[in-house]
Amino acid sequence: MYKFILFAFIALLTACNQDSKNTFTTNDAWVREAPPNASMMAGYVTLKNNTDQDSFITYVKSKQFNMVEVHRTIVVDGVAKMRRQDDLPIPAGSSLKLEPGSYHLMLMGPKSALKLNDEITVTLGMKLGDKIEDIDIVMPIKKQLTKN
Ligand SMILES: [Cu+2]
C-alpha cells in the first residue's frame, strides 16, 4: 500500500512538471551586474509560449525589488530611450527574446545589496485566454550571458 501511494505521488509530480513545461519554457535568464548602489537593474530571458493561444505579460514582480516593469529600448534621433511595455504579447507557439538593446525586465529599487552570482526570482503573470498563469524565473546576476 505504501509503495502504491509513493508511486501515485511521483506520478502526480511528474504530471505537474510536464504541465508547466507544456505552457511556457524559459531559457537564458540573467540579470546584468550593476554597481552596488544602482537603483535599477536589467534582466533578460527568452520566453516560449508552447500553447495554441496568444499570451500577454500582464505583470512582473519580485520580492527583491520595489517594482518591476517590462521595457523596450528604442533609438529616437540617435538617442536610446526606454518605453514601458504593457501586456506585451507572445503569440501562440512563438518565442520572445528579452535581450540587451531591446526588451528587458526593469528591476527597480532593490531591497538589499545585490552582487555578482546572486539569484533573483521574478514572477511573470502570463495571460492565457481569461486565466493568468504565474511563471517563476530564477535569474543569476552575471557580467554577460554565458551558455552552459
Ligand atoms: Cu528599462
JSON list of C-alpha atoms and ligand atoms in Angstrom, two decimals:
[
{"chain": "A", "resi": 1, "resn": "MET", "atom": "CA", "xyz": [0.00, 0.00, 0.00]},
{"chain": "A", "resi": 2, "resn": "TYR", "atom": "CA", "xyz": [2.75, 2.43, 0.97]},
{"chain": "A", "resi": 3, "resn": "LYS", "atom": "CA", "xyz": [4.60, 1.68, -2.25]},
{"chain": "A", "resi": 4, "resn": "PHE", "atom": "CA", "xyz": [1.48, 2.35, -4.24]},
{"chain": "A", "resi": 5, "resn": "ILE", "atom": "CA", "xyz": [0.91, 5.73, -2.58]},
{"chain": "A", "resi": 6, "resn": "LEU", "atom": "CA", "xyz": [4.54, 6.71, -3.21]},
{"chain": "A", "resi": 7, "resn": "PHE", "atom": "CA", "xyz": [4.23, 5.68, -6.82]},
{"chain": "A", "resi": 8, "resn": "ALA", "atom": "CA", "xyz": [1.00, 7.66, -7.24]},
{"chain": "A", "resi": 9, "resn": "PHE", "atom": "CA", "xyz": [2.66, 10.69, -5.66]},
{"chain": "A", "resi": 10, "resn": "ILE", "atom": "CA", "xyz": [5.65, 10.52, -8.01]},
{"chain": "A", "resi": 11, "resn": "ALA", "atom": "CA", "xyz": [3.32, 10.10, -10.99]},
{"chain": "A", "resi": 12, "resn": "LEU", "atom": "CA", "xyz": [1.42, 13.21, -9.88]},
{"chain": "A", "resi": 13, "resn": "LEU", "atom": "CA", "xyz": [4.63, 15.24, -9.53]},
{"chain": "A", "resi": 14, "resn": "THR", "atom": "CA", "xyz": [5.73, 14.16, -12.98]},
{"chain": "A", "resi": 15, "resn": "ALA", "atom": "CA", "xyz": [2.36, 15.14, -14.42]},
{"chain": "A", "resi": 16, "resn": "CYS", "atom": "CA", "xyz": [2.64, 18.61, -12.85]},
{"chain": "A", "resi": 17, "resn": "ASN", "atom": "CA", "xyz": [6.12, 19.13, -14.28]},
{"chain": "A", "resi": 18, "resn": "GLN", "atom": "CA", "xyz": [5.00, 18.18, -17.75]},
{"chain": "A", "resi": 19, "resn": "ASP", "atom": "CA", "xyz": [2.04, 20.51, -17.49]},
{"chain": "A", "resi": 20, "resn": "SER", "atom": "CA", "xyz": [4.09, 23.60, -16.68]},
{"chain": "A", "resi": 21, "resn": "LYS", "atom": "CA", "xyz": [6.65, 22.62, -19.29]},
{"chain": "A", "resi": 22, "resn": "ASN", "atom": "CA", "xyz": [3.91, 22.48, -21.88]},
{"chain": "A", "resi": 23, "resn": "THR", "atom": "CA", "xyz": [2.71, 26.01, -21.23]},
{"chain": "A", "resi": 24, "resn": "PHE", "atom": "CA", "xyz": [5.87, 28.15, -21.18]},
{"chain": "A", "resi": 25, "resn": "THR", "atom": "CA", "xyz": [9.58, 27.47, -21.46]},
{"chain": "A", "resi": 26, "resn": "THR", "atom": "CA", "xyz": [12.23, 29.91, -20.24]},
{"chain": "A", "resi": 27, "resn": "ASN", "atom": "CA", "xyz": [15.88, 30.00, -21.27]},
{"chain": "A", "resi": 28, "resn": "ASP", "atom": "CA", "xyz": [18.97, 32.16, -20.87]},
{"chain": "A", "resi": 29, "resn": "ALA", "atom": "CA", "xyz": [17.70, 34.08, -17.82]},
{"chain": "A", "resi": 30, "resn": "TRP", "atom": "CA", "xyz": [20.19, 36.53, -16.36]},
{"chain": "A", "resi": 31, "resn": "VAL", "atom": "CA", "xyz": [20.45, 39.96, -14.76]},
{"chain": "A", "resi": 32, "resn": "ARG", "atom": "CA", "xyz": [23.25, 42.29, -15.73]},
{"chain": "A", "resi": 33, "resn": "GLU", "atom": "CA", "xyz": [25.66, 43.12, -12.92]},
{"chain": "A", "resi": 34, "resn": "ALA", "atom": "CA", "xyz": [25.31, 46.73, -11.73]},
{"chain": "A", "resi": 35, "resn": "PRO", "atom": "CA", "xyz": [27.25, 48.95, -9.31]},
{"chain": "A", "resi": 36, "resn": "PRO", "atom": "CA", "xyz": [26.34, 48.26, -5.63]},
{"chain": "A", "resi": 37, "resn": "ASN", "atom": "CA", "xyz": [24.30, 51.49, -5.30]},
{"chain": "A", "resi": 38, "resn": "ALA", "atom": "CA", "xyz": [22.39, 51.11, -8.58]},
{"chain": "A", "resi": 39, "resn": "SER", "atom": "CA", "xyz": [18.68, 51.88, -8.26]},
{"chain": "A", "resi": 40, "resn": "MET", "atom": "CA", "xyz": [17.84, 49.80, -11.33]},
{"chain": "A", "resi": 41, "resn": "MET", "atom": "CA", "xyz": [18.97, 46.55, -12.91]},
{"chain": "A", "resi": 42, "resn": "ALA", "atom": "CA", "xyz": [18.05, 44.95, -16.24]},
{"chain": "A", "resi": 43, "resn": "GLY", "atom": "CA", "xyz": [17.01, 41.31, -16.60]},
{"chain": "A", "resi": 44, "resn": "TYR", "atom": "CA", "xyz": [16.87, 39.21, -19.72]},
{"chain": "A", "resi": 45, "resn": "VAL", "atom": "CA", "xyz": [15.23, 35.89, -20.62]},
{"chain": "A", "resi": 46, "resn": "THR", "atom": "CA", "xyz": [13.85, 34.04, -23.61]},
{"chain": "A", "resi": 47, "resn": "LEU", "atom": "CA", "xyz": [10.21, 33.04, -23.17]},
{"chain": "A", "resi": 48, "resn": "LYS", "atom": "CA", "xyz": [8.47, 30.46, -25.32]},
{"chain": "A", "resi": 49, "resn": "ASN", "atom": "CA", "xyz": [4.70, 30.17, -25.43]},
{"chain": "A", "resi": 50, "resn": "ASN", "atom": "CA", "xyz": [4.07, 26.47, -26.12]},
{"chain": "A", "resi": 51, "resn": "THR", "atom": "CA", "xyz": [0.29, 26.84, -26.24]},
{"chain": "A", "resi": 52, "resn": "ASP", "atom": "CA", "xyz": [-2.01, 27.43, -29.19]},
{"chain": "A", "resi": 53, "resn": "GLN", "atom": "CA", "xyz": [-3.26, 30.68, -27.62]},
{"chain": "A", "resi": 54, "resn": "ASP", "atom": "CA", "xyz": [-1.68, 34.13, -27.70]},
{"chain": "A", "resi": 55, "resn": "SER", "atom": "CA", "xyz": [-0.27, 35.12, -24.34]},
{"chain": "A", "resi": 56, "resn": "PHE", "atom": "CA", "xyz": [0.44, 38.50, -22.75]},
{"chain": "A", "resi": 57, "resn": "ILE", "atom": "CA", "xyz": [2.81, 39.52, -19.95]},
{"chain": "A", "resi": 58, "resn": "THR", "atom": "CA", "xyz": [0.29, 41.25, -17.66]},
{"chain": "A", "resi": 59, "resn": "TYR", "atom": "CA", "xyz": [2.54, 41.88, -14.67]},
{"chain": "A", "resi": 60, "resn": "VAL", "atom": "CA", "xyz": [6.03, 41.27, -13.37]},
{"chain": "A", "resi": 61, "resn": "LYS", "atom": "CA", "xyz": [7.04, 41.24, -9.73]},
{"chain": "A", "resi": 62, "resn": "SER", "atom": "CA", "xyz": [9.92, 40.26, -7.49]},
{"chain": "A", "resi": 63, "resn": "LYS", "atom": "CA", "xyz": [10.13, 40.17, -3.70]},
{"chain": "A", "resi": 64, "resn": "GLN", "atom": "CA", "xyz": [13.68, 41.53, -4.04]},
{"chain": "A", "resi": 65, "resn": "PHE", "atom": "CA", "xyz": [12.61, 44.79, -5.78]},
{"chain": "A", "resi": 66, "resn": "ASN", "atom": "CA", "xyz": [10.05, 47.53, -5.15]},
{"chain": "A", "resi": 67, "resn": "MET", "atom": "CA", "xyz": [8.80, 47.41, -8.72]},
{"chain": "A", "resi": 68, "resn": "VAL", "atom": "CA", "xyz": [9.43, 45.54, -11.98]},
{"chain": "A", "resi": 69, "resn": "GLU", "atom": "CA", "xyz": [8.30, 46.58, -15.46]},
{"chain": "A", "resi": 70, "resn": "VAL", "atom": "CA", "xyz": [8.77, 45.29, -18.98]},
{"chain": "A", "resi": 71, "resn": "HIS", "atom": "CA", "xyz": [10.65, 47.86, -21.08]},
{"chain": "A", "resi": 72, "resn": "ARG", "atom": "CA", "xyz": [11.85, 48.16, -24.62]},
{"chain": "A", "resi": 73, "resn": "THR", "atom": "CA", "xyz": [14.90, 50.16, -25.62]},
{"chain": "A", "resi": 74, "resn": "ILE", "atom": "CA", "xyz": [14.31, 52.17, -28.77]},
{"chain": "A", "resi": 75, "resn": "VAL", "atom": "CA", "xyz": [16.51, 54.68, -30.56]},
{"chain": "A", "resi": 76, "resn": "VAL", "atom": "CA", "xyz": [14.90, 58.07, -31.29]},
{"chain": "A", "resi": 77, "resn": "ASP", "atom": "CA", "xyz": [17.04, 60.56, -33.26]},
{"chain": "A", "resi": 78, "resn": "GLY", "atom": "CA", "xyz": [20.17, 58.69, -32.28]},
{"chain": "A", "resi": 79, "resn": "VAL", "atom": "CA", "xyz": [19.30, 58.62, -28.57]},
{"chain": "A", "resi": 80, "resn": "ALA", "atom": "CA", "xyz": [18.43, 55.37, -26.79]},
{"chain": "A", "resi": 81, "resn": "LYS", "atom": "CA", "xyz": [15.24, 55.61, -24.74]},
{"chain": "A", "resi": 82, "resn": "MET", "atom": "CA", "xyz": [13.20, 53.10, -22.77]},
{"chain": "A", "resi": 83, "resn": "ARG", "atom": "CA", "xyz": [9.47, 52.61, -23.08]},
{"chain": "A", "resi": 84, "resn": "ARG", "atom": "CA", "xyz": [7.28, 50.60, -20.75]},
{"chain": "A", "resi": 85, "resn": "GLN", "atom": "CA", "xyz": [5.51, 47.71, -22.49]},
{"chain": "A", "resi": 86, "resn": "ASP", "atom": "CA", "xyz": [2.07, 46.89, -21.11]},
{"chain": "A", "resi": 87, "resn": "ASP", "atom": "CA", "xyz": [0.56, 43.50, -21.95]},
{"chain": "A", "resi": 88, "resn": "LEU", "atom": "CA", "xyz": [3.47, 42.56, -24.19]},
{"chain": "A", "resi": 89, "resn": "PRO", "atom": "CA", "xyz": [2.22, 39.73, -26.43]},
{"chain": "A", "resi": 90, "resn": "ILE", "atom": "CA", "xyz": [3.86, 36.37, -27.05]},
{"chain": "A", "resi": 91, "resn": "PRO", "atom": "CA", "xyz": [1.88, 34.86, -29.94]},
{"chain": "A", "resi": 92, "resn": "ALA", "atom": "CA", "xyz": [0.84, 31.19, -29.88]},
{"chain": "A", "resi": 93, "resn": "GLY", "atom": "CA", "xyz": [3.81, 28.89, -30.42]},
{"chain": "A", "resi": 94, "resn": "SER", "atom": "CA", "xyz": [6.29, 31.79, -30.54]},
{"chain": "A", "resi": 95, "resn": "SER", "atom": "CA", "xyz": [9.32, 32.91, -28.57]},
{"chain": "A", "resi": 96, "resn": "LEU", "atom": "CA", "xyz": [10.06, 36.36, -27.22]},
{"chain": "A", "resi": 97, "resn": "LYS", "atom": "CA", "xyz": [13.66, 37.26, -26.56]},
{"chain": "A", "resi": 98, "resn": "LEU", "atom": "CA", "xyz": [14.41, 39.84, -23.88]},
{"chain": "A", "resi": 99, "resn": "GLU", "atom": "CA", "xyz": [17.99, 40.89, -24.59]},
{"chain": "A", "resi": 100, "resn": "PRO", "atom": "CA", "xyz": [20.31, 43.91, -24.31]},
{"chain": "A", "resi": 101, "resn": "GLY", "atom": "CA", "xyz": [19.26, 46.77, -26.63]},
{"chain": "A", "resi": 102, "resn": "SER", "atom": "CA", "xyz": [15.69, 45.52, -26.89]},
{"chain": "A", "resi": 103, "resn": "TYR", "atom": "CA", "xyz": [13.08, 44.17, -24.49]},
{"chain": "A", "resi": 104, "resn": "HIS", "atom": "CA", "xyz": [14.13, 43.76, -20.85]},
{"chain": "A", "resi": 105, "resn": "LEU", "atom": "CA", "xyz": [12.79, 43.44, -17.34]},
{"chain": "A", "resi": 106, "resn": "MET", "atom": "CA", "xyz": [13.47, 46.71, -15.50]},
{"chain": "A", "resi": 107, "resn": "LEU", "atom": "CA", "xyz": [14.12, 45.79, -11.87]},
{"chain": "A", "resi": 108, "resn": "MET", "atom": "CA", "xyz": [13.64, 48.95, -9.81]},
{"chain": "A", "resi": 109, "resn": "GLY", "atom": "CA", "xyz": [14.50, 49.66, -6.19]},
{"chain": "A", "resi": 110, "resn": "PRO", "atom": "CA", "xyz": [16.47, 46.65, -4.89]},
{"chain": "A", "resi": 111, "resn": "LYS", "atom": "CA", "xyz": [15.53, 45.90, -1.27]},
{"chain": "A", "resi": 112, "resn": "SER", "atom": "CA", "xyz": [19.05, 44.73, -0.41]},
{"chain": "A", "resi": 113, "resn": "ALA", "atom": "CA", "xyz": [22.53, 44.96, -1.91]},
{"chain": "A", "resi": 114, "resn": "LEU", "atom": "CA", "xyz": [22.93, 42.52, -4.78]},
{"chain": "A", "resi": 115, "resn": "LYS", "atom": "CA", "xyz": [26.18, 41.25, -6.22]},
{"chain": "A", "resi": 116, "resn": "LEU", "atom": "CA", "xyz": [27.62, 39.02, -8.92]},
{"chain": "A", "resi": 117, "resn": "ASN", "atom": "CA", "xyz": [26.22, 35.44, -8.84]},
{"chain": "A", "resi": 118, "resn": "ASP", "atom": "CA", "xyz": [23.30, 36.33, -6.55]},
{"chain": "A", "resi": 119, "resn": "GLU", "atom": "CA", "xyz": [19.99, 34.93, -7.78]},
{"chain": "A", "resi": 120, "resn": "ILE", "atom": "CA", "xyz": [16.90, 37.00, -8.38]},
{"chain": "A", "resi": 121, "resn": "THR", "atom": "CA", "xyz": [13.48, 35.38, -8.55]},
{"chain": "A", "resi": 122, "resn": "VAL", "atom": "CA", "xyz": [10.96, 37.12, -10.77]},
{"chain": "A", "resi": 123, "resn": "THR", "atom": "CA", "xyz": [7.31, 36.17, -11.24]},
{"chain": "A", "resi": 124, "resn": "LEU", "atom": "CA", "xyz": [5.70, 36.81, -14.61]},
{"chain": "A", "resi": 125, "resn": "GLY", "atom": "CA", "xyz": [1.90, 36.89, -14.81]},
{"chain": "A", "resi": 126, "resn": "MET", "atom": "CA", "xyz": [1.17, 35.34, -18.20]},
{"chain": "A", "resi": 127, "resn": "LYS", "atom": "CA", "xyz": [-2.33, 35.87, -19.52]},
{"chain": "A", "resi": 128, "resn": "LEU", "atom": "CA", "xyz": [-3.74, 32.92, -21.45]},
{"chain": "A", "resi": 129, "resn": "GLY", "atom": "CA", "xyz": [-7.35, 33.36, -22.51]},
{"chain": "A", "resi": 130, "resn": "ASP", "atom": "CA", "xyz": [-9.19, 34.53, -19.38]},
{"chain": "A", "resi": 131, "resn": "LYS", "atom": "CA", "xyz": [-6.64, 33.00, -16.98]},
{"chain": "A", "resi": 132, "resn": "ILE", "atom": "CA", "xyz": [-3.32, 34.31, -15.66]},
{"chain": "A", "resi": 133, "resn": "GLU", "atom": "CA", "xyz": [-0.54, 31.81, -15.01]},
{"chain": "A", "resi": 134, "resn": "ASP", "atom": "CA", "xyz": [2.34, 32.81, -12.73]},
{"chain": "A", "resi": 135, "resn": "ILE", "atom": "CA", "xyz": [5.75, 31.76, -14.02]},
{"chain": "A", "resi": 136, "resn": "ASP", "atom": "CA", "xyz": [8.70, 31.96, -11.61]},
{"chain": "A", "resi": 137, "resn": "ILE", "atom": "CA", "xyz": [12.09, 32.55, -13.17]},
{"chain": "A", "resi": 138, "resn": "VAL", "atom": "CA", "xyz": [15.41, 32.39, -11.32]},
{"chain": "A", "resi": 139, "resn": "MET", "atom": "CA", "xyz": [17.84, 34.87, -12.83]},
{"chain": "A", "resi": 140, "resn": "PRO", "atom": "CA", "xyz": [21.51, 34.83, -11.77]},
{"chain": "A", "resi": 141, "resn": "ILE", "atom": "CA", "xyz": [23.46, 38.09, -11.79]},
{"chain": "A", "resi": 142, "resn": "LYS", "atom": "CA", "xyz": [26.20, 37.91, -14.43]},
{"chain": "A", "resi": 143, "resn": "LYS", "atom": "CA", "xyz": [28.55, 40.20, -16.30]},
{"chain": "A", "resi": 144, "resn": "GLN", "atom": "CA", "xyz": [27.18, 38.84, -19.56]},
{"chain": "A", "resi": 145, "resn": "LEU", "atom": "CA", "xyz": [25.14, 35.93, -20.88]},
{"chain": "A", "resi": 146, "resn": "THR", "atom": "CA", "xyz": [27.19, 32.74, -20.76]},
{"chain": "A", "resi": 147, "resn": "LYS", "atom": "CA", "xyz": [25.97, 29.46, -22.19]},
{"chain": "A", "resi": 148, "resn": "ASN", "atom": "CA", "xyz": [26.47, 26.38, -20.06]},
{"chain": "B", "resi": 1, "resn": "CU", "atom": "CU", "xyz": [14.36, 49.83, -18.84]}
]
